[in-house]
Amino acid sequence: QSGAYVVEGEEYHLDVEGNECLTAADAAEANARLHKQPGAPVRTRLAIIKVLFAEGKDYRRSDAVDRYALVQAYAHAWQMASDAIEVVPVAETVDEKQSLLDTQVAEHREGVVFENRRAFYVGGKNEKGKTLVRKKQRYPMDVVILNLTPSEKPGREFGAIEVGAWDNDSQSFVSLGNVGTGFSHAKMKEIAAAHRAAPGQVVVSITCLRLTPRGKLREASFDRLRPDKSPTDCTERQPFNWAKNK
């Protein structure tokens, strides 16, 4: 269909391997650092979430479900017009929601957003209105403790744990950054004792959102010690897309 539309969406960028990045700079850095292809092209795409105006009608005071339905109605025409347009998937029934969640996890995406189907449109994240609920997906990863950073707080064994993964190319451990949450004081004592007894040999499980373009953990949290795993088993530096996928 032709005509003028006002939509709400999000621009994102693809690196040379098709990973989704928040900014073009992130995609360019991924090309250079992770894929060893500096100067490779960065593709920009627009993910359309909802329609606000279409064919002379204002849908901001309509039900949210109507704004999402309009996207699906116009999706084919928009995507035929440009391969730079993506339509964000929407689920309504319980089965559809579960299927969408399963797909998000399988594709290592950032998460999903739930919205009250009868809600009016409010610009921005609308956290105060309680019509939106965001669920970020956290992913597990086994890593090796490389170092314990000092703490400025009395009684704490350390400030954070620096963790890493085994790199087969260099035959050494590569730092993935620090983990500073998820452990109690008792667990901190246990971690510190294990690290002192066998530095560089202690494996822990963490959860995080993904890796940054520089290969560092994003919002990582400690889960548990893994005495059953060998440090050189922790080889996956990128078990999921580090970019911002929605």
Coordinates of N, CA and C in Angstrom, one line a residue:
Q1 N 0.8 -1.2 0.0 CA 0.0 0.0 0.0 C 0.9 1.2 0.0
S2 N 0.4 2.3 -0.6 CA 1.1 3.5 -0.7 C 0.6 4.5 0.3
G3 N 1.3 5.6 0.6 CA 0.9 6.6 1.5 C 1.9 6.9 2.5
A4 N 1.5 7.9 3.4 CA 2.5 8.3 4.5 C 2.1 7.6 5.7
Y5 N 3.2 7.2 6.4 CA 3.0 6.4 7.7 C 3.9 7.1 8.7
V6 N 3.5 7.0 10.0 CA 4.4 7.3 11.1 C 4.5 6.0 11.9
V7 N 5.7 5.5 12.1 CA 5.8 4.3 12.8 C 6.8 4.4 14.0
E8 N 6.7 3.5 14.9 CA 7.8 3.4 16.0 C 8.6 2.2 15.7
G9 N 9.9 2.4 15.7 CA 10.8 1.3 15.4 C 12.2 1.5 16.0
E10 N 13.1 0.7 15.6 CA 14.5 0.8 16.2 C 15.4 0.5 15.0
E11 N 16.4 1.4 14.9 CA 17.4 1.2 13.9 C 18.5 0.4 14.5
Y12 N 19.0 -0.6 13.7 CA 20.2 -1.3 14.2 C 21.1 -1.6 13.0
H13 N 22.2 -2.2 13.2 CA 23.3 -2.3 12.2 C 23.8 -3.7 12.2
L14 N 24.2 -4.2 11.1 CA 24.7 -5.6 10.9 C 26.2 -5.6 10.6
D15 N 26.9 -6.4 11.3 CA 28.3 -6.6 11.0 C 28.4 -7.6 9.8
V16 N 29.6 -7.9 9.4 CA 29.8 -8.7 8.2 C 29.3 -10.1 8.2
E17 N 29.1 -10.6 9.5 CA 28.5 -11.9 9.7 C 27.0 -11.9 10.0
G18 N 26.4 -10.7 9.9 CA 25.0 -10.6 10.2 C 24.5 -10.5 11.6
N19 N 25.5 -10.3 12.5 CA 25.1 -10.0 13.9 C 24.6 -8.6 14.1
E20 N 23.6 -8.4 14.9 CA 22.9 -7.2 15.0 C 23.6 -6.3 16.1
C21 N 23.9 -5.0 15.8 CA 24.6 -4.1 16.6 C 23.8 -2.9 16.9
L22 N 24.0 -2.3 18.1 CA 23.2 -1.1 18.5 C 23.6 0.1 17.6
T23 N 24.9 0.2 17.3 CA 25.4 1.4 16.5 C 26.2 0.9 15.4
A24 N 26.4 1.8 14.4 CA 27.3 1.4 13.3 C 28.7 1.3 13.7
A25 N 29.1 2.1 14.7 CA 30.4 2.0 15.3 C 30.7 0.6 15.9
D26 N 29.7 0.1 16.6 CA 29.8 -1.3 17.2 C 30.0 -2.3 16.1
A27 N 29.2 -2.2 15.0 CA 29.3 -3.1 13.9 C 30.7 -3.1 13.2
A28 N 31.2 -1.8 13.0 CA 32.5 -1.7 12.4 C 33.6 -2.2 13.3
E29 N 33.5 -2.0 14.6 CA 34.4 -2.6 15.6 C 34.4 -4.1 15.6
A30 N 33.2 -4.7 15.5 CA 33.1 -6.1 15.4 C 33.8 -6.7 14.1
N31 N 33.6 -6.0 13.0 CA 34.2 -6.4 11.8 C 35.7 -6.4 12.0
A32 N 36.3 -5.4 12.6 CA 37.7 -5.3 12.7 C 38.3 -6.2 13.8
R33 N 37.6 -6.3 15.0 CA 38.2 -7.0 16.1 C 37.8 -8.5 16.1
L34 N 36.6 -8.8 15.9 CA 36.1 -10.2 16.0 C 36.2 -10.9 14.7
H35 N 36.0 -10.3 13.6 CA 36.0 -11.0 12.3 C 37.2 -10.7 11.4
K36 N 38.1 -9.9 11.9 CA 39.4 -9.6 11.2 C 39.1 -9.1 9.8
Q37 N 38.1 -8.3 9.6 CA 37.8 -7.7 8.3 C 37.6 -6.2 8.5
P38 N 38.6 -5.4 8.8 CA 38.4 -4.0 8.9 C 38.0 -3.4 7.6
G39 N 37.1 -2.4 7.6 CA 36.7 -1.8 6.4 C 35.5 -2.5 5.7
A40 N 35.1 -3.7 6.3 CA 34.0 -4.4 5.7 C 32.7 -3.6 5.9
P41 N 31.8 -3.7 4.9 CA 30.6 -2.8 5.0 C 29.7 -3.1 6.2
V42 N 29.0 -2.1 6.7 CA 28.1 -2.2 7.7 C 26.7 -1.9 7.1
R43 N 25.7 -2.8 7.3 CA 24.4 -2.6 6.8 C 23.5 -2.1 7.9
T44 N 22.6 -1.1 7.5 CA 21.7 -0.5 8.5 C 20.3 -1.0 8.2
R45 N 19.5 -1.4 9.2 CA 18.2 -1.9 9.1 C 17.2 -1.1 10.1
L46 N 16.0 -1.1 9.7 CA 14.9 -0.5 10.6 C 14.0 -1.6 11.0
A47 N 13.9 -1.9 12.3 CA 12.9 -2.8 12.8 C 11.6 -2.1 13.2
I48 N 10.5 -2.3 12.5 CA 9.3 -1.6 12.8 C 8.5 -2.3 13.8
I49 N 8.1 -1.6 14.9 CA 7.4 -2.2 16.0 C 5.9 -2.0 16.0
K50 N 5.5 -0.7 15.7 CA 4.1 -0.4 15.7 C 3.8 0.8 14.8
V51 N 2.5 0.9 14.3 CA 2.1 2.0 13.5 C 1.4 3.0 14.3
L52 N 1.7 4.3 14.2 CA 1.1 5.4 15.0 C 0.1 6.2 14.1
F53 N 0.5 6.4 12.9 CA -0.4 7.1 11.9 C -0.4 6.4 10.6
A54 N -1.5 6.2 10.0 CA -1.6 5.6 8.7 C -2.9 6.0 7.9
E55 N -2.7 6.3 6.7 CA -3.8 6.7 5.8 C -4.7 7.8 6.4
G56 N -4.1 8.8 7.0 CA -4.8 9.9 7.6 C -5.4 9.7 8.9
K57 N -5.2 8.5 9.6 CA -5.8 8.2 10.9 C -4.7 8.1 12.0
D58 N -5.0 8.7 13.1 CA -4.2 8.7 14.3 C -4.5 7.5 15.2
Y59 N -3.6 6.5 15.4 CA -3.8 5.3 16.1 C -3.2 5.4 17.5
R60 N -2.7 6.5 18.0 CA -2.1 6.6 19.3 C -3.1 6.3 20.4
R61 N -4.4 6.7 20.2 CA -5.4 6.4 21.2 C -6.1 5.1 21.0
S62 N -5.8 4.4 20.0 CA -6.4 3.1 19.8 C -5.7 2.0 20.7
D63 N -6.3 0.8 20.7 CA -5.7 -0.2 21.5 C -4.3 -0.6 21.0
A64 N -3.4 -1.0 21.8 CA -2.1 -1.4 21.4 C -2.1 -2.5 20.4
V65 N -3.1 -3.5 20.5 CA -3.2 -4.6 19.6 C -3.5 -4.1 18.2
D66 N -4.2 -3.0 18.0 CA -4.5 -2.5 16.7 C -3.2 -1.9 16.1
R67 N -2.4 -1.3 16.8 CA -1.1 -0.7 16.3 C -0.2 -1.8 15.8
Y68 N -0.1 -2.9 16.5 CA 0.7 -4.1 16.1 C 0.1 -4.7 14.9
A69 N -1.2 -4.8 14.9 CA -1.9 -5.5 13.7 C -1.7 -4.7 12.4
L70 N -1.6 -3.4 12.5 CA -1.4 -2.6 11.3 C 0.0 -2.9 10.7
V71 N 1.0 -3.1 11.6 CA 2.3 -3.5 11.1 C 2.3 -4.7 10.3
Q72 N 1.6 -5.7 10.8 CA 1.5 -7.0 10.1 C 0.8 -6.8 8.8
A73 N -0.2 -5.9 8.8 CA -1.0 -5.7 7.5 C -0.2 -5.1 6.4
Y74 N 0.7 -4.2 6.8 CA 1.6 -3.5 5.9 C 2.9 -4.1 5.6
A75 N 3.2 -5.1 6.4 CA 4.6 -5.7 6.4 C 5.0 -6.1 5.0
H76 N 4.2 -6.8 4.2 CA 4.6 -7.3 2.9 C 5.0 -6.2 2.0
A77 N 4.2 -5.1 2.0 CA 4.4 -4.0 1.1 C 5.7 -3.3 1.5
W78 N 6.0 -3.1 2.8 CA 7.2 -2.4 3.2 C 8.4 -3.2 2.9
Q79 N 8.3 -4.5 3.1 CA 9.5 -5.4 2.9 C 9.8 -5.6 1.4
M80 N 8.8 -5.5 0.6 CA 9.0 -5.5 -0.9 C 9.6 -4.2 -1.4
A81 N 9.3 -3.1 -0.7 CA 9.9 -1.8 -1.0 C 11.4 -1.7 -0.7
S82 N 11.8 -2.4 0.4 CA 13.2 -2.3 0.9 C 13.5 -3.5 1.7
D83 N 14.7 -4.0 1.4 CA 15.2 -5.2 2.2 C 15.9 -4.7 3.5
A84 N 15.8 -3.3 3.8 CA 16.4 -2.8 5.0 C 15.3 -2.7 6.1
I85 N 14.1 -3.2 5.8 CA 13.0 -3.1 6.8 C 12.7 -4.5 7.3
E86 N 12.6 -4.5 8.7 CA 12.2 -5.8 9.4 C 11.0 -5.5 10.2
V87 N 10.1 -6.5 10.2 CA 8.9 -6.3 11.1 C 9.1 -7.2 12.3
V88 N 9.0 -6.6 13.5 CA 9.2 -7.3 14.8 C 8.1 -8.2 15.0
P89 N 8.4 -9.5 15.3 CA 7.3 -10.5 15.5 C 6.5 -10.2 16.8
V90 N 5.2 -10.5 16.7 CA 4.3 -10.2 17.8 C 3.5 -11.5 18.1
A91 N 3.3 -11.8 19.4 CA 2.5 -12.9 19.9 C 1.4 -12.5 20.8
E92 N 0.2 -13.2 20.7 CA -0.9 -12.8 21.5 C -1.4 -13.9 22.4
T93 N -1.5 -15.1 21.9 CA -2.0 -16.3 22.7 C -0.8 -16.8 23.6
V94 N -1.2 -17.6 24.6 CA -0.2 -18.2 25.4 C 0.8 -19.1 24.6
D95 N 0.3 -19.9 23.7 CA 1.1 -20.7 22.9 C 2.0 -19.9 22.0
E96 N 1.5 -18.8 21.4 CA 2.3 -18.0 20.6 C 3.4 -17.3 21.4
K97 N 3.1 -16.9 22.6 CA 4.1 -16.2 23.4 C 5.2 -17.2 23.8
Q98 N 4.9 -18.5 24.1 CA 5.9 -19.4 24.5 C 6.7 -19.8 23.3
S99 N 6.1 -19.9 22.1 CA 6.9 -20.1 20.9 C 7.9 -19.0 20.6
L100 N 7.4 -17.7 20.8 CA 8.3 -16.6 20.6 C 9.4 -16.6 21.6
L101 N 9.1 -16.9 22.8 CA 10.2 -16.9 23.9 C 11.2 -18.0 23.5
D102 N 10.8 -19.1 23.1 CA 11.7 -20.2 22.7 C 12.6 -19.8 21.6
T103 N 12.0 -19.1 20.6 CA 12.7 -18.7 19.5 C 13.8 -17.7 19.9
Q104 N 13.4 -16.7 20.8 CA 14.3 -15.7 21.2 C 15.5 -16.3 21.9
V105 N 15.3 -17.3 22.7 CA 16.4 -18.0 23.5 C 17.3 -18.8 22.5
A106 N 16.6 -19.5 21.5 CA 17.4 -20.3 20.6 C 18.3 -19.4 19.7
E107 N 17.8 -18.2 19.4 CA 18.6 -17.2 18.5 C 19.5 -16.3 19.4
H108 N 19.5 -16.5 20.7 CA 20.3 -15.7 21.6 C 20.0 -14.2 21.5
R109 N 18.8 -13.9 21.5 CA 18.4 -12.5 21.4 C 18.3 -11.9 22.8
E110 N 18.2 -10.6 22.8 CA 18.2 -9.8 24.1 C 17.0 -10.1 25.0
G111 N 15.8 -10.2 24.4 CA 14.7 -10.5 25.2 C 13.4 -10.1 24.5
V112 N 12.3 -9.9 25.3 CA 11.0 -9.6 24.7 C 10.4 -8.5 25.5
V113 N 9.4 -7.9 25.0 CA 8.6 -6.9 25.6 C 7.1 -7.3 25.7
F114 N 6.5 -7.2 26.8 CA 5.1 -7.5 27.0 C 4.4 -6.2 27.1
E115 N 3.2 -6.0 26.4 CA 2.5 -4.8 26.5 C 1.0 -5.1 26.7
N116 N 0.3 -4.3 27.5 CA -1.1 -4.4 27.7 C -1.8 -4.2 26.4
R117 N -2.6 -5.1 25.9 CA -3.2 -5.0 24.6 C -4.1 -3.9 24.4
R118 N -4.7 -3.4 25.6 CA -5.6 -2.3 25.5 C -5.0 -0.9 25.8
A119 N -3.7 -0.9 25.9 CA -3.0 0.4 26.3 C -3.0 1.4 25.2
F120 N -3.1 2.7 25.6 CA -2.9 3.8 24.7 C -1.4 3.9 24.4
Y121 N -1.1 4.7 23.4 CA 0.3 4.9 23.1 C 0.9 6.0 23.9
V122 N 2.1 5.7 24.5 CA 2.8 6.7 25.3 C 4.3 6.6 24.8
G123 N 4.8 7.7 24.3 CA 6.2 7.7 23.8 C 7.2 7.3 24.8
G124 N 8.3 6.8 24.4 CA 9.4 6.4 25.3 C 9.2 5.0 25.9
K125 N 9.9 4.7 27.0 CA 9.8 3.4 27.6 C 8.6 3.2 28.4
N126 N 8.0 4.3 28.9 CA 6.7 4.2 29.6 C 6.8 3.3 30.8
E127 N 7.9 3.3 31.6 CA 8.1 2.4 32.7 C 7.0 2.8 33.8
K128 N 6.7 4.1 34.0 CA 5.8 4.4 35.1 C 4.4 4.0 34.8
G129 N 4.0 3.9 33.5 CA 2.6 3.6 33.2 C 2.3 2.1 33.5
K130 N 3.3 1.3 33.6 CA 3.1 -0.1 33.9 C 2.4 -0.9 32.8
T131 N 2.4 -0.3 31.6 CA 1.8 -1.0 30.5 C 2.8 -1.9 29.7
L132 N 4.1 -1.7 30.0 CA 5.1 -2.4 29.4 C 5.9 -3.2 30.4
V133 N 6.2 -4.4 30.1 CA 7.1 -5.3 30.9 C 8.2 -5.8 30.0
R134 N 9.5 -5.5 30.4 CA 10.6 -6.0 29.6 C 11.3 -7.2 30.3
K135 N 11.5 -8.2 29.5 CA 12.2 -9.4 30.0 C 13.5 -9.6 29.2
K136 N 14.6 -9.3 29.9 CA 15.9 -9.6 29.2 C 16.3 -11.0 29.5
Q137 N 16.8 -11.6 28.5 CA 17.2 -13.0 28.6 C 18.7 -13.1 29.0
R138 N 19.0 -13.8 30.0 CA 20.3 -14.0 30.5 C 20.8 -15.4 30.1
Y139 N 22.1 -15.5 29.7 CA 22.6 -16.7 29.1 C 23.7 -17.2 30.0
P140 N 23.8 -18.6 30.2 CA 24.9 -19.1 31.1 C 26.2 -19.3 30.3
M141 N 27.2 -19.2 31.0 CA 28.6 -19.4 30.4 C 29.5 -19.8 31.5
D142 N 30.4 -20.8 31.2 CA 31.4 -21.3 32.1 C 32.7 -20.5 31.8
V143 N 33.3 -20.0 32.8 CA 34.6 -19.2 32.6 C 35.5 -19.5 33.8
V144 N 36.8 -19.1 33.6 CA 37.9 -19.3 34.6 C 38.2 -18.1 35.3
I145 N 38.4 -18.2 36.6 CA 38.8 -17.0 37.4 C 40.3 -16.7 37.1
L146 N 40.5 -15.5 36.6 CA 41.9 -15.1 36.4 C 42.5 -14.3 37.5
N147 N 41.6 -13.6 38.2 CA 42.2 -12.7 39.3 C 41.0 -12.3 40.1
L148 N 41.4 -11.9 41.4 CA 40.4 -11.3 42.3 C 40.8 -9.8 42.5
T149 N 39.9 -8.9 42.2 CA 40.3 -7.5 42.4 C 40.1 -7.1 43.8
P150 N 40.9 -6.2 44.3 CA 40.8 -5.8 45.7 C 39.5 -5.0 46.0
S151 N 39.1 -5.2 47.3 CA 37.9 -4.5 47.7 C 38.2 -3.3 48.7
E152 N 37.5 -2.2 48.6 CA 37.7 -1.1 49.5 C 36.8 -1.2 50.7
K153 N 35.9 -2.2 50.7 CA 35.0 -2.4 51.8 C 35.5 -3.4 52.8
P154 N 35.6 -3.0 54.1 CA 36.1 -4.0 55.1 C 35.2 -5.3 55.1
G155 N 35.9 -6.4 55.3 CA 35.2 -7.7 55.4 C 34.9 -8.4 54.1
R156 N 35.1 -7.7 53.0 CA 34.9 -8.4 51.7 C 36.2 -9.0 51.3
E157 N 36.1 -10.2 50.8 CA 37.3 -10.9 50.3 C 37.9 -10.3 49.0
F158 N 37.0 -9.7 48.2 CA 37.5 -9.1 47.0 C 36.4 -8.2 46.4
G159 N 36.7 -7.4 45.5 CA 35.7 -6.5 44.9 C 35.0 -7.2 43.8
A160 N 35.7 -7.9 42.9 CA 35.0 -8.6 41.8 C 36.0 -9.7 41.3
I161 N 35.5 -10.6 40.5 CA 36.3 -11.6 40.0 C 36.6 -11.3 38.5
E162 N 37.8 -11.3 38.1 CA 38.1 -11.2 36.7 C 38.1 -12.6 36.1
V163 N 37.4 -12.8 35.0 CA 37.2 -14.1 34.4 C 37.7 -14.1 33.0
G164 N 37.9 -15.3 32.5 CA 38.4 -15.4 31.1 C 38.0 -16.7 30.5
A165 N 38.4 -16.9 29.2 CA 38.1 -18.2 28.5 C 39.4 -18.6 27.8
W166 N 39.5 -19.8 27.5 CA 40.7 -20.4 26.9 C 40.6 -20.1 25.4
D167 N 41.7 -19.5 24.8 CA 41.8 -19.2 23.4 C 42.7 -20.2 22.7
N168 N 42.2 -21.0 21.8 CA 43.0 -22.1 21.2 C 44.1 -21.5 20.3
D169 N 43.8 -20.4 19.7 CA 44.8 -19.8 18.8 C 46.0 -19.3 19.5
S170 N 45.9 -18.6 20.6 CA 47.0 -18.2 21.4 C 47.5 -19.1 22.4
Q171 N 46.7 -20.2 22.7 CA 47.0 -21.1 23.7 C 47.2 -20.4 25.1
S172 N 46.2 -19.5 25.4 CA 46.3 -18.8 26.6 C 44.8 -18.4 27.0
F173 N 44.7 -17.9 28.2 CA 43.4 -17.4 28.6 C 43.2 -15.9 28.2
V174 N 42.1 -15.6 27.8 CA 41.7 -14.2 27.4 C 40.7 -13.6 28.3
S175 N 41.0 -12.5 28.9 CA 40.1 -11.9 29.8 C 38.7 -11.5 29.2
L176 N 37.6 -11.8 29.9 CA 36.3 -11.4 29.4 C 35.7 -10.2 30.3
G177 N 36.5 -9.8 31.3 CA 36.1 -8.7 32.1 C 35.8 -9.2 33.5
N178 N 35.1 -8.4 34.3 CA 34.8 -8.6 35.7 C 33.4 -9.0 36.0
V179 N 33.2 -9.8 37.0 CA 31.9 -10.2 37.6 C 31.8 -9.7 39.0
G180 N 30.9 -8.8 39.3 CA 30.9 -8.2 40.7 C 29.6 -8.5 41.5
T181 N 28.7 -9.3 41.0 CA 27.5 -9.5 41.7 C 27.1 -11.0 41.7
G182 N 26.2 -11.4 42.5 CA 25.7 -12.7 42.5 C 26.2 -13.6 43.6
F183 N 27.1 -13.1 44.4 CA 27.7 -14.0 45.5 C 27.4 -13.4 46.9
S184 N 27.2 -14.2 47.8 CA 27.1 -13.8 49.2 C 28.5 -13.7 49.9
H185 N 28.5 -13.2 51.1 CA 29.8 -13.1 51.8 C 30.4 -14.5 52.0
A186 N 29.6 -15.5 52.3 CA 30.0 -16.9 52.5 C 30.6 -17.4 51.2
K187 N 29.9 -17.1 50.1 CA 30.4 -17.7 48.8 C 31.6 -16.9 48.4
M188 N 31.8 -15.7 48.7 CA 33.0 -15.0 48.4 C 34.2 -15.6 49.1
K189 N 34.0 -16.0 50.4 CA 35.1 -16.7 51.1 C 35.5 -18.0 50.4
E190 N 34.5 -18.7 50.0 CA 34.7 -20.0 49.3 C 35.4 -19.8 48.0
I191 N 35.0 -18.8 47.2 CA 35.7 -18.5 46.0 C 37.1 -18.1 46.2
A192 N 37.4 -17.2 47.2 CA 38.7 -16.7 47.4 C 39.6 -17.9 47.9
A193 N 39.1 -18.8 48.7 CA 39.9 -19.9 49.2 C 40.2 -20.8 48.0
A194 N 39.3 -21.1 47.1 CA 39.5 -21.9 46.0 C 40.6 -21.3 45.0
H195 N 40.5 -20.0 44.8 CA 41.4 -19.3 43.9 C 42.8 -19.3 44.5
R196 N 42.9 -19.1 45.8 CA 44.3 -19.1 46.5 C 44.9 -20.5 46.4
A197 N 44.1 -21.5 46.5 CA 44.6 -22.9 46.5 C 45.1 -23.3 45.1
A198 N 44.4 -22.8 44.1 CA 44.7 -23.2 42.7 C 44.4 -22.0 41.7
P199 N 45.3 -21.0 41.8 CA 45.0 -19.8 40.9 C 45.1 -20.2 39.4
G200 N 44.1 -19.6 38.7 CA 44.0 -19.9 37.3 C 43.3 -21.2 36.9
Q201 N 42.9 -22.0 38.0 CA 42.3 -23.3 37.7 C 40.9 -23.4 38.1
V202 N 40.3 -22.4 38.7 CA 38.9 -22.4 39.2 C 37.9 -22.0 38.1
V203 N 37.0 -22.9 37.9 CA 35.9 -22.6 36.9 C 34.6 -22.3 37.6
V204 N 34.0 -21.2 37.1 CA 32.7 -20.8 37.7 C 31.7 -20.7 36.5
S205 N 30.4 -20.8 36.9 CA 29.3 -20.5 35.9 C 28.8 -19.1 36.2
I206 N 28.6 -18.4 35.2 CA 28.0 -17.0 35.3 C 26.8 -16.9 34.3
T207 N 26.0 -15.9 34.5 CA 25.0 -15.5 33.5 C 25.3 -14.1 33.0
C208 N 25.0 -13.8 31.8 CA 25.2 -12.4 31.3 C 24.2 -12.2 30.1
L209 N 24.1 -10.9 29.8 CA 23.2 -10.6 28.6 C 23.9 -11.0 27.3
R210 N 25.1 -10.7 27.2 CA 25.9 -11.1 26.0 C 27.3 -10.5 26.1
L211 N 28.1 -10.5 25.0 CA 29.4 -9.9 25.0 C 29.3 -8.5 24.3
T212 N 30.2 -7.6 24.7 CA 30.3 -6.3 24.0 C 31.1 -6.5 22.7
P213 N 31.1 -5.5 21.9 CA 31.9 -5.6 20.6 C 33.4 -5.8 20.9
R214 N 33.9 -5.4 22.1 CA 35.2 -5.7 22.5 C 35.5 -7.1 23.1
G215 N 34.4 -7.9 23.1 CA 34.5 -9.2 23.7 C 34.5 -9.3 25.2
K216 N 33.8 -8.3 25.8 CA 33.7 -8.3 27.3 C 32.3 -8.6 27.7
L217 N 32.1 -9.2 28.9 CA 30.8 -9.6 29.4 C 30.0 -8.4 29.7
R218 N 28.7 -8.5 29.4 CA 27.7 -7.4 29.7 C 26.8 -7.9 30.8
E219 N 26.8 -7.1 31.9 CA 25.9 -7.3 33.0 C 26.0 -8.8 33.5
A220 N 27.2 -9.2 33.8 CA 27.5 -10.6 34.3 C 27.2 -10.7 35.8
S221 N 26.7 -11.9 36.1 CA 26.5 -12.2 37.5 C 26.9 -13.7 37.8
F222 N 27.5 -13.9 39.0 CA 28.0 -15.2 39.4 C 26.8 -16.1 39.6
D223 N 27.0 -17.4 39.3 CA 26.0 -18.4 39.5 C 26.5 -19.5 40.5
R224 N 27.6 -20.2 40.1 CA 28.0 -21.2 41.0 C 29.5 -21.7 40.6
L225 N 30.1 -22.3 41.5 CA 31.4 -22.9 41.2 C 31.2 -24.2 40.4
R226 N 32.2 -24.5 39.6 CA 32.1 -25.7 38.7 C 33.4 -26.5 38.9
P227 N 33.5 -27.2 40.0 CA 34.7 -28.0 40.2 C 34.8 -29.2 39.3
D228 N 33.7 -29.5 38.6 CA 33.7 -30.7 37.6 C 34.2 -30.3 36.3
K229 N 34.5 -29.0 36.0 CA 35.0 -28.6 34.7 C 36.5 -28.2 34.7
S230 N 37.1 -28.6 33.6 CA 38.5 -28.2 33.4 C 38.6 -26.7 32.8
P231 N 39.6 -25.9 33.2 CA 39.7 -24.6 32.7 C 39.8 -24.5 31.2
T232 N 40.5 -25.5 30.6 CA 40.6 -25.4 29.1 C 39.4 -25.9 28.4
D233 N 38.4 -26.3 29.2 CA 37.1 -26.6 28.5 C 36.3 -25.3 28.3
C234 N 36.7 -24.2 28.9 CA 36.0 -23.0 28.8 C 36.5 -22.2 27.6
T235 N 36.2 -22.7 26.4 CA 36.8 -22.2 25.2 C 35.9 -21.2 24.4
E236 N 34.6 -21.2 24.7 CA 33.7 -20.4 23.9 C 33.7 -18.9 24.4
R237 N 34.3 -18.1 23.6 CA 34.4 -16.6 23.9 C 33.1 -15.9 23.4
Q238 N 32.4 -16.5 22.5 CA 31.2 -15.9 21.9 C 30.1 -16.9 21.7
P239 N 29.5 -17.4 22.8 CA 28.5 -18.5 22.7 C 27.1 -17.9 22.3
F240 N 27.0 -16.6 22.1 CA 25.8 -16.0 21.6 C 26.2 -14.7 21.0
N241 N 25.2 -14.1 20.2 CA 25.5 -12.8 19.6 C 25.7 -11.8 20.7
W242 N 26.8 -11.1 20.7 CA 27.0 -10.0 21.7 C 26.3 -8.8 21.4
A243 N 25.7 -8.7 20.2 CA 25.1 -7.4 19.8 C 23.7 -7.3 20.4
K244 N 23.1 -6.2 20.2 CA 21.7 -6.0 20.7 C 20.7 -6.5 19.8
N245 N 20.1 -7.7 20.1 CA 19.1 -8.3 19.2 C 17.7 -8.1 19.9
K246 N 16.7 -7.8 19.1 CA 15.4 -7.7 19.7 C 14.4 -8.5 18.9

